[in-house]
Amino acid sequence: MEDFKGRVALITGGARGQGRSHAVALAERGADIVLGDRCEDSPAVNYPLATAADLDETAELVRATGRRCITAEADTADRAAMDALVAEAESEFGRIDVAVANAGVSVAAPVQSLTQEQWSEAIGSNLTGVFNTVGAVAPGMIRRGYGRIVTISSMLGRAGNTNMAAYAASKWGVIGLTKSAALDLAPHGITVNAIAPGNISTPMIHNDALYRMMRPDLDAPAAEDVEPVFRSLHAQPVAWLDATEITRVVLFLAAEGSAHISGIVLPVDAGNAARGL
Ligand code: NAD
């Protein structure tokens, strides 16, 4: 359980959801944790994002494991904020060994009515945000000759879907970025891999706006009303997976022993990967 002892891990979007799960699991295995999250809603996103209280709660869960934790209300789309967070972490903890570029938003609208603001939000948070995270951590990892970078794409990084032009474009982009970064950083002891989750049970999918989009025939759809719709997106008969299923793969890819796995996209999507790329 101490396989990350002495390591330092940065997780973006770490205030809640999958990011929180990754942070606590890495801390339980010995890593000190650096958490970034914007902690602010966006006018282009029609469900609430995390709050400062959520970020504090994740930090408390990390500290309860006995590990140290730095937090910052940093927007991944803001390169200066990401550089500042990495500089603070390297000055406080001396290093960042693992970076999980997890922060992201879901923006849903048919392409013919998708606004410039929605497009920019999806590309800014989901694609430029991953670039900024990789760009901010890479120089220190190169100096130390060691790094494990895990990016979070989506099953929509390998397919399209209705209402998902901006989100899918951003998540396809993450895969191109990940593979290219893996090649750039290969000489430096740094691996870069992507995970492509299916439906994961977090506030990103469990919110009124998405429920209404999935069941426009109902006034106030509940989880049981959207469950069959989510299930149809997977091959196995399960509507959504727990965040810990993604965490298992983060731990695998972030491990020291995964030194020679780089540039891959690992789907965790209840068999949906069998249908396509
Ligand atoms: P979530 O909404 O619970 O968590 C996302 C976190 O990212 C929130 O805390 C939010 O405040 C933060 N965030 C958003 N934009 C940010 C920005 N620009 N800068 C910093 N923080 C920002 O959702 P989640 O399911 O935990 O999402 C984690 C990742 O998984 C995202 O990249 C998402 O696109 C991806 N993903 C989710 C699903 C799913 O079904 N939940 C499926 C595939 C991929």
Coordinates of N, CA and C and ligand atoms in Angstrom, one line a residue, residues 12-20 22 36-40 47-51 54 73-78 82 101-106 121 124-126 129-130 152-156 167 171 195-206 230 240 243 246, ligand 1:
T12 N -5.6 17.8 -11.2 CA -6.4 18.9 -11.5 C -7.9 18.5 -11.4
G13 N -8.8 19.4 -11.1 CA -10.2 19.1 -10.9 C -10.3 18.1 -9.7
G14 N -9.5 18.4 -8.7 CA -9.4 17.5 -7.6 C -10.4 17.7 -6.5
A15 N -11.3 18.7 -6.6 CA -12.2 19.0 -5.5 C -13.3 18.0 -5.3
R16 N -13.7 17.2 -6.3 CA -14.8 16.3 -6.1 C -14.6 15.2 -7.2
G17 N -15.6 14.3 -7.3 CA -15.7 13.4 -8.4 C -14.5 12.5 -8.5
Q18 N -14.2 12.2 -9.8 CA -13.0 11.3 -10.0 C -11.7 11.9 -9.5
G19 N -11.5 13.2 -9.6 CA -10.3 13.7 -9.0 C -10.1 13.5 -7.6
R20 N -11.2 13.6 -6.8 CA -11.1 13.3 -5.4 C -10.7 11.9 -5.1
H22 N -9.0 9.9 -7.0 CA -7.6 9.7 -7.4 C -6.7 10.2 -6.3
G36 N -5.6 21.1 -7.6 CA -6.1 22.3 -8.3 C -7.5 22.1 -8.7
D37 N -8.3 23.2 -8.5 CA -9.7 23.2 -9.0 C -10.1 24.6 -9.2
R38 N -10.9 24.9 -10.2 CA -11.4 26.3 -10.4 C -12.3 26.7 -9.3
C39 N -13.1 25.8 -8.8 CA -14.1 26.1 -7.7 C -15.0 27.3 -8.0
E40 N -15.4 27.3 -9.2 CA -16.3 28.4 -9.7 C -17.2 27.9 -10.8
Y47 N -24.6 23.0 -15.3 CA -24.7 22.2 -14.0 C -23.6 22.8 -13.1
P48 N -23.8 22.7 -11.7 CA -22.8 23.4 -10.8 C -21.5 22.7 -10.8
L49 N -20.4 23.4 -10.9 CA -19.1 22.9 -10.7 C -18.7 22.8 -9.2
A50 N -17.5 22.4 -8.9 CA -17.1 22.3 -7.5 C -17.0 23.6 -6.8
T51 N -17.0 23.5 -5.5 CA -16.9 24.7 -4.6 C -15.6 24.7 -3.8
D54 N -15.8 22.0 -1.3 CA -15.5 20.7 -1.9 C -13.9 20.5 -1.9
E73 N -7.1 27.3 -5.9 CA -8.2 27.6 -6.8 C -7.7 28.0 -8.1
A74 N -7.3 27.1 -8.9 CA -6.6 27.3 -10.2 C -7.4 26.8 -11.4
D75 N -7.6 27.6 -12.4 CA -8.3 27.2 -13.6 C -7.3 26.6 -14.5
T76 N -7.4 25.4 -15.0 CA -6.4 24.8 -15.9 C -6.3 25.6 -17.2
A77 N -7.3 26.3 -17.6 CA -7.3 27.1 -18.8 C -6.3 28.3 -18.7
D78 N -5.9 28.6 -17.5 CA -5.1 29.8 -17.2 C -3.6 29.3 -17.0
M82 N -1.5 27.7 -13.6 CA -1.0 26.4 -13.5 C 0.5 26.4 -13.2
A101 N -4.2 14.9 -15.3 CA -4.9 16.1 -15.9 C -6.4 15.7 -16.1
N102 N -7.1 15.9 -15.0 CA -8.4 15.3 -14.8 C -9.5 16.4 -15.0
A103 N -9.2 17.7 -14.7 CA -10.3 18.7 -14.8 C -11.0 18.7 -16.1
G104 N -12.3 18.9 -16.0 CA -13.1 19.0 -17.3 C -14.5 19.3 -17.0
V105 N -15.1 19.8 -18.1 CA -16.6 20.1 -18.1 C -17.3 19.4 -19.2
S106 N -18.6 19.2 -19.0 CA -19.4 18.7 -20.1 C -20.3 19.9 -20.6
E121 N -15.4 27.2 -23.8 CA -15.3 26.6 -22.5 C -14.9 25.2 -22.6
G124 N -11.3 25.1 -23.8 CA -10.4 25.8 -22.8 C -10.1 24.9 -21.6
S125 N -11.2 24.3 -21.1 CA -11.0 23.5 -19.9 C -10.5 22.1 -20.2
N126 N -11.1 21.5 -21.3 CA -10.8 20.1 -21.5 C -9.6 19.8 -22.3
G129 N -6.6 23.1 -21.1 CA -6.3 22.8 -19.7 C -5.4 21.6 -19.6
V130 N -5.5 20.6 -20.4 CA -4.6 19.5 -20.3 C -3.2 19.9 -20.9
I152 N -7.1 12.6 -18.9 CA -8.5 12.0 -18.9 C -9.2 12.4 -20.2
S153 N -9.4 11.5 -21.1 CA -10.2 11.7 -22.3 C -11.6 11.2 -22.0
S154 N -12.2 10.4 -22.9 CA -13.5 10.0 -22.7 C -13.8 8.9 -23.8
M155 N -14.9 8.2 -23.6 CA -15.3 7.3 -24.7 C -15.7 8.2 -25.9
L156 N -16.0 9.5 -25.6 CA -16.3 10.5 -26.7 C -15.0 11.1 -27.2
Y167 N -17.6 18.8 -26.7 CA -17.0 17.9 -25.8 C -16.2 16.9 -26.5
K171 N -12.2 16.1 -26.4 CA -11.6 14.8 -25.9 C -10.9 14.0 -26.9
I195 N -6.7 7.9 -20.2 CA -7.8 7.0 -19.9 C -9.0 7.5 -20.6
A196 N -9.8 6.6 -21.1 CA -11.1 7.0 -21.8 C -12.3 6.4 -21.0
P197 N -12.8 7.2 -20.0 CA -13.9 6.6 -19.2 C -15.2 6.6 -20.0
G198 N -16.1 5.6 -19.6 CA -17.5 5.6 -20.0 C -18.3 6.5 -19.1
N199 N -19.5 6.1 -18.7 CA -20.3 7.0 -17.8 C -19.8 6.7 -16.4
I200 N -19.4 7.8 -15.8 CA -18.9 7.6 -14.4 C -19.8 8.4 -13.5
S201 N -20.1 7.8 -12.4 CA -21.1 8.3 -11.5 C -20.6 9.5 -10.7
T202 N -20.7 10.7 -11.3 CA -20.2 11.9 -10.6 C -21.2 13.0 -10.9
P203 N -21.1 14.2 -10.3 CA -22.0 15.3 -10.6 C -22.0 15.7 -12.1
M204 N -21.0 15.3 -12.9 CA -21.0 15.7 -14.3 C -22.1 15.0 -15.1
I205 N -22.5 13.8 -14.6 CA -23.6 13.2 -15.3 C -24.9 13.2 -14.5
H206 N -24.8 13.3 -13.2 CA -26.0 13.3 -12.3 C -26.4 14.7 -12.1
F230 N -28.4 5.8 -20.1 CA -27.0 5.7 -19.9 C -26.5 4.3 -20.1
W240 N -23.7 3.2 -15.1 CA -22.6 4.1 -14.8 C -21.7 3.3 -13.9
A243 N -16.3 6.0 -9.6 CA -15.0 6.7 -9.9 C -13.8 5.8 -9.5
I246 N -11.9 4.2 -12.3 CA -10.9 5.0 -13.1 C -9.7 5.1 -12.2
Ligands
NAD1 P1 -16.9 16.4 -11.9 O1 -17.8 17.5 -12.6 O2 -17.4 15.8 -10.7 O3 -15.4 16.9 -11.7 C1 -14.8 17.8 -12.5 C2 -14.0 18.7 -11.7 O4 -13.2 19.6 -12.5 C3 -14.9 19.6 -10.8 O5 -14.4 19.7 -9.5 C4 -14.7 21.0 -11.5 O6 -14.9 22.1 -10.6 C5 -13.3 20.9 -12.1 N1 -13.0 21.8 -13.2 C6 -13.8 22.0 -14.3 N2 -13.2 22.8 -15.2 C7 -12.0 23.2 -14.6 C8 -11.0 24.0 -15.0 N3 -11.0 24.7 -16.1 N4 -9.9 24.2 -14.1 C9 -9.9 23.5 -13.0 N5 -10.9 22.7 -12.5 C10 -11.9 22.5 -13.4 O7 -16.8 15.3 -13.1 P2 -15.9 14.0 -13.2 O8 -16.7 13.0 -13.8 O9 -15.1 13.8 -11.9 O10 -14.9 14.5 -14.4 C11 -13.5 14.2 -14.3 C12 -13.0 14.1 -15.7 O11 -13.5 12.9 -16.3 C13 -13.3 15.2 -16.7 O12 -12.2 15.5 -17.5 C14 -14.5 14.6 -17.5 O13 -14.6 15.2 -18.8 C15 -14.0 13.2 -17.6 N6 -15.0 12.2 -17.9 C16 -16.2 12.1 -17.2 C17 -17.1 11.2 -17.5 C18 -18.4 11.0 -16.7 O14 -19.3 10.2 -17.1 N7 -18.5 11.5 -15.4 C19 -17.0 10.4 -18.6 C20 -15.8 10.5 -19.4 C21 -14.9 11.4 -19.1

